[in-house]
């Protein structure tokens, strides 16, 4: 994700609204590697901005996703997770107990679709999820 000031300019240049509420979401996501849910972002934003609405958080995340500045991931934790790390290709560790998610910056070159599936399927991305228990849950 771009730094907050660049995001602000990008949003304006695309005719998207930039409000203090939206900028608060930018700040919460900048450098955030916790893969927060939209609800978690909302709860964090409300600490400083009690008037922010959940809808604003959803719309801001949606706009960021549309610009390719965040990925919205379904990692099987029951809620969508927001990932601002779109620069470095990575996979994920997911704790099956608490839902904690961490980045795994590694390339798996050996993963190939078996030939018989390649005829009628074009692979755009391969995502690996390591499931288990984090330190606090094991
Ligand atoms: Zn855990
Ligand atoms: Zn990630």
PDB file of C-alpha atoms and ligand atoms in Angstrom:
ATOM      1  CA  UNK A   1       0.000   0.000   0.000  1.00  0.00           C
ATOM      2  CA  UNK A   2       1.214   3.498  -0.769  1.00  0.00           C
ATOM      3  CA  UNK A   3       2.024   5.955   2.044  1.00  0.00           C
ATOM      4  CA  UNK A   4      -0.938   7.957   3.370  1.00  0.00           C
ATOM      5  CA  UNK A   5      -0.108  11.209   1.550  1.00  0.00           C
ATOM      6  CA  UNK A   6       0.230   9.396  -1.791  1.00  0.00           C
ATOM      7  CA  UNK A   7      -3.034   7.539  -1.174  1.00  0.00           C
ATOM      8  CA  UNK A   8      -4.743  10.838  -0.475  1.00  0.00           C
ATOM      9  CA  UNK A   9      -3.564  12.225  -3.812  1.00  0.00           C
ATOM     10  CA  UNK A  10      -4.454   9.010  -5.618  1.00  0.00           C
ATOM     11  CA  UNK A  11      -7.990   9.037  -4.214  1.00  0.00           C
ATOM     12  CA  UNK A  12      -8.471  12.681  -5.180  1.00  0.00           C
ATOM     13  CA  UNK A  13      -7.124  12.109  -8.692  1.00  0.00           C
ATOM     14  CA  UNK A  14      -9.687   9.309  -9.141  1.00  0.00           C
ATOM     15  CA  UNK A  15     -12.510  11.464  -7.882  1.00  0.00           C
ATOM     16  CA  UNK A  16     -12.835   9.410  -4.676  1.00  0.00           C
ATOM     17  CA  UNK A  17     -13.743  11.153  -1.445  1.00  0.00           C
ATOM     18  CA  UNK A  18     -10.994  11.855   1.065  1.00  0.00           C
ATOM     19  CA  UNK A  19     -12.276  12.626   4.548  1.00  0.00           C
ATOM     20  CA  UNK A  20     -10.556  12.568   7.953  1.00  0.00           C
ATOM     21  CA  UNK A  21     -12.388   9.271   8.566  1.00  0.00           C
ATOM     22  CA  UNK A  22     -10.982   7.737   5.410  1.00  0.00           C
ATOM     23  CA  UNK A  23      -7.509   9.030   6.198  1.00  0.00           C
ATOM     24  CA  UNK A  24      -7.764   7.456   9.647  1.00  0.00           C
ATOM     25  CA  UNK A  25      -8.319   4.095   7.904  1.00  0.00           C
ATOM     26  CA  UNK A  26      -5.284   4.733   5.697  1.00  0.00           C
ATOM     27  CA  UNK A  27      -3.209   5.379   8.819  1.00  0.00           C
ATOM     28  CA  UNK A  28      -4.482   2.235  10.539  1.00  0.00           C
ATOM     29  CA  UNK A  29      -3.537   0.129   7.525  1.00  0.00           C
ATOM     30  CA  UNK A  30      -0.139   1.673   6.811  1.00  0.00           C
ATOM     31  CA  UNK A  31       2.512  -0.903   7.683  1.00  0.00           C
ATOM     32  CA  UNK A  32      -0.149  -3.060   9.353  1.00  0.00           C
ATOM     33  CA  UNK A  33       0.752  -6.745   9.050  1.00  0.00           C
ATOM     34  CA  UNK A  34      -1.974  -8.047  11.376  1.00  0.00           C
ATOM     35  CA  UNK A  35      -4.423  -8.699   8.504  1.00  0.00           C
ATOM     36  CA  UNK A  36      -7.251  -6.995  10.395  1.00  0.00           C
ATOM     37  CA  UNK A  37     -10.906  -7.659   9.724  1.00  0.00           C
ATOM     38  CA  UNK A  38     -13.072  -4.726   8.683  1.00  0.00           C
ATOM     39  CA  UNK A  39     -14.729  -4.940  12.112  1.00  0.00           C
ATOM     40  CA  UNK A  40     -11.349  -4.739  13.850  1.00  0.00           C
ATOM     41  CA  UNK A  41     -10.438  -1.665  11.776  1.00  0.00           C
ATOM     42  CA  UNK A  42     -13.767  -0.142  12.711  1.00  0.00           C
ATOM     43  CA  UNK A  43     -13.201  -0.746  16.426  1.00  0.00           C
ATOM     44  CA  UNK A  44      -9.695   0.735  16.236  1.00  0.00           C
ATOM     45  CA  UNK A  45     -10.846   3.760  14.250  1.00  0.00           C
ATOM     46  CA  UNK A  46     -13.654   4.458  16.721  1.00  0.00           C
ATOM     47  CA  UNK A  47     -11.151   5.029  19.517  1.00  0.00           C
ATOM     48  CA  UNK A  48     -10.070   8.320  17.956  1.00  0.00           C
ATOM     49  CA  UNK A  49     -13.133   8.905  15.798  1.00  0.00           C
ATOM     50  CA  UNK A  50     -16.287   7.897  17.643  1.00  0.00           C
ATOM     51  CA  UNK A  51     -18.502   9.140  14.791  1.00  0.00           C
ATOM     52  CA  UNK A  52     -17.022   6.887  12.087  1.00  0.00           C
ATOM     53  CA  UNK A  53     -19.464   4.359  10.641  1.00  0.00           C
ATOM     54  CA  UNK A  54     -18.853   0.740   9.741  1.00  0.00           C
ATOM     55  CA  UNK A  55     -20.137   1.571   6.264  1.00  0.00           C
ATOM     56  CA  UNK A  56     -17.376   4.157   5.813  1.00  0.00           C
ATOM     57  CA  UNK A  57     -14.774   1.568   6.778  1.00  0.00           C
ATOM     58  CA  UNK A  58     -16.230  -0.949   4.305  1.00  0.00           C
ATOM     59  CA  UNK A  59     -16.390   1.622   1.520  1.00  0.00           C
ATOM     60  CA  UNK A  60     -12.828   2.813   2.132  1.00  0.00           C
ATOM     61  CA  UNK A  61     -11.468  -0.742   2.129  1.00  0.00           C
ATOM     62  CA  UNK A  62     -13.490  -1.448  -1.023  1.00  0.00           C
ATOM     63  CA  UNK A  63     -12.038   1.626  -2.762  1.00  0.00           C
ATOM     64  CA  UNK A  64      -8.507   0.684  -1.664  1.00  0.00           C
ATOM     65  CA  UNK A  65      -9.060  -2.797  -3.067  1.00  0.00           C
ATOM     66  CA  UNK A  66     -10.346  -1.350  -6.339  1.00  0.00           C
ATOM     67  CA  UNK A  67      -7.127   0.643  -6.689  1.00  0.00           C
ATOM     68  CA  UNK A  68      -5.020  -2.446  -5.930  1.00  0.00           C
ATOM     69  CA  UNK A  69      -3.712  -0.891  -2.705  1.00  0.00           C
ATOM     70  CA  UNK A  70      -4.944  -3.703  -0.450  1.00  0.00           C
ATOM     71  CA  UNK A  71      -5.957  -7.318  -0.892  1.00  0.00           C
ATOM     72  CA  UNK A  72      -9.118  -8.543   0.771  1.00  0.00           C
ATOM     73  CA  UNK A  73      -8.521 -12.182   1.655  1.00  0.00           C
ATOM     74  CA  UNK A  74     -10.739 -15.056   2.663  1.00  0.00           C
ATOM     75  CA  UNK A  75      -8.302 -17.204   4.642  1.00  0.00           C
ATOM     76  CA  UNK A  76     -10.997 -19.448   6.035  1.00  0.00           C
ATOM     77  CA  UNK A  77     -11.178 -17.667   9.383  1.00  0.00           C
ATOM     78  CA  UNK A  78     -14.834 -16.798   8.903  1.00  0.00           C
ATOM     79  CA  UNK A  79     -14.203 -13.120   8.193  1.00  0.00           C
ATOM     80  CA  UNK A  80     -12.500 -11.255   5.380  1.00  0.00           C
ATOM     81  CA  UNK A  81      -9.035  -9.960   6.208  1.00  0.00           C
ATOM     82  CA  UNK A  82      -7.460  -6.781   4.868  1.00  0.00           C
ATOM     83  CA  UNK A  83      -3.859  -7.079   3.713  1.00  0.00           C
ATOM     84  CA  UNK A  84      -2.012  -3.872   2.783  1.00  0.00           C
ATOM     85  CA  UNK A  85       1.106  -5.817   1.801  1.00  0.00           C
ATOM     86  CA  UNK A  86       0.511  -5.944  -1.954  1.00  0.00           C
ATOM     87  CA  UNK A  87       4.146  -5.224  -2.837  1.00  0.00           C
ATOM     88  CA  UNK A  88       5.828  -8.428  -1.695  1.00  0.00           C
ATOM     89  CA  UNK A  89       4.426 -11.733  -2.866  1.00  0.00           C
ATOM     90  CA  UNK A  90       3.812 -13.899   0.122  1.00  0.00           C
ATOM     91  CA  UNK A  91       1.815 -16.734   1.614  1.00  0.00           C
ATOM     92  CA  UNK A  92       0.150 -16.982   5.012  1.00  0.00           C
ATOM     93  CA  UNK A  93       0.282 -18.756   8.349  1.00  0.00           C
ATOM     94  CA  UNK A  94      -3.199 -18.970   9.885  1.00  0.00           C
ATOM     95  CA  UNK A  95      -3.860 -19.979  13.489  1.00  0.00           C
ATOM     96  CA  UNK A  96      -6.880 -22.277  13.541  1.00  0.00           C
ATOM     97  CA  UNK A  97      -7.646 -21.326  17.150  1.00  0.00           C
ATOM     98  CA  UNK A  98      -7.458 -17.506  17.352  1.00  0.00           C
ATOM     99  CA  UNK A  99      -7.396 -16.626  13.645  1.00  0.00           C
ATOM    100  CA  UNK A 100      -4.070 -14.815  13.835  1.00  0.00           C
ATOM    101  CA  UNK A 101      -2.507 -14.389  10.379  1.00  0.00           C
ATOM    102  CA  UNK A 102       1.150 -13.838   9.522  1.00  0.00           C
ATOM    103  CA  UNK A 103       2.959 -13.268   6.253  1.00  0.00           C
ATOM    104  CA  UNK A 104       5.337 -15.898   4.924  1.00  0.00           C
ATOM    105  CA  UNK A 105       7.588 -14.236   2.360  1.00  0.00           C
ATOM    106  CA  UNK A 106       8.699 -17.238   0.334  1.00  0.00           C
ATOM    107  CA  UNK A 107       8.292 -18.488  -3.212  1.00  0.00           C
ATOM    108  CA  UNK A 108       7.296 -22.080  -3.835  1.00  0.00           C
ATOM    109  CA  UNK A 109       8.671 -22.790  -7.277  1.00  0.00           C
ATOM    110  CA  UNK A 110       7.804 -26.459  -7.197  1.00  0.00           C
ATOM    111  CA  UNK A 111       4.022 -26.088  -7.181  1.00  0.00           C
ATOM    112  CA  UNK A 112       2.613 -26.963 -10.591  1.00  0.00           C
ATOM    113  CA  UNK A 113      -0.844 -27.936 -11.661  1.00  0.00           C
ATOM    114  CA  UNK A 114      -0.874 -31.502 -13.004  1.00  0.00           C
ATOM    115  CA  UNK A 115      -0.817 -31.490 -16.800  1.00  0.00           C
ATOM    116  CA  UNK A 116      -4.307 -32.938 -17.239  1.00  0.00           C
ATOM    117  CA  UNK A 117      -5.749 -29.925 -15.391  1.00  0.00           C
ATOM    118  CA  UNK A 118      -3.716 -27.380 -17.326  1.00  0.00           C
ATOM    119  CA  UNK A 119      -5.555 -27.972 -20.603  1.00  0.00           C
ATOM    120  CA  UNK A 120      -8.750 -26.324 -19.451  1.00  0.00           C
ATOM    121  CA  UNK A 121      -7.547 -24.089 -16.657  1.00  0.00           C
ATOM    122  CA  UNK A 122      -5.298 -21.033 -16.595  1.00  0.00           C
ATOM    123  CA  UNK A 123      -3.551 -20.441 -13.274  1.00  0.00           C
ATOM    124  CA  UNK A 124      -3.234 -16.789 -12.245  1.00  0.00           C
ATOM    125  CA  UNK A 125      -2.002 -17.290  -8.707  1.00  0.00           C
ATOM    126  CA  UNK A 126      -1.016 -20.010  -6.262  1.00  0.00           C
ATOM    127  CA  UNK A 127      -1.787 -19.372  -2.615  1.00  0.00           C
ATOM    128  CA  UNK A 128      -0.416 -21.511   0.186  1.00  0.00           C
ATOM    129  CA  UNK A 129      -1.973 -21.395   3.655  1.00  0.00           C
ATOM    130  CA  UNK A 130      -0.167 -23.012   6.580  1.00  0.00           C
ATOM    131  CA  UNK A 131      -2.748 -23.915   9.196  1.00  0.00           C
ATOM    132  CA  UNK A 132      -1.932 -24.700  12.779  1.00  0.00           C
ATOM    133  CA  UNK A 133      -1.639 -23.071  16.182  1.00  0.00           C
ATOM    134  CA  UNK A 134       0.264 -19.907  16.995  1.00  0.00           C
ATOM    135  CA  UNK A 135       2.561 -19.622  19.996  1.00  0.00           C
ATOM    136  CA  UNK A 136      -0.154 -18.382  22.346  1.00  0.00           C
ATOM    137  CA  UNK A 137      -2.593 -21.113  21.300  1.00  0.00           C
ATOM    138  CA  UNK A 138      -0.381 -24.197  21.362  1.00  0.00           C
TER     139      UNK A 138
HETATM  140 ZN1  LIG B   1      -3.583 -18.499  17.909  1.00  0.00          ZN
HETATM  141 ZN1  LIG B   2      -0.438 -11.068   4.009  1.00  0.00          ZN
END
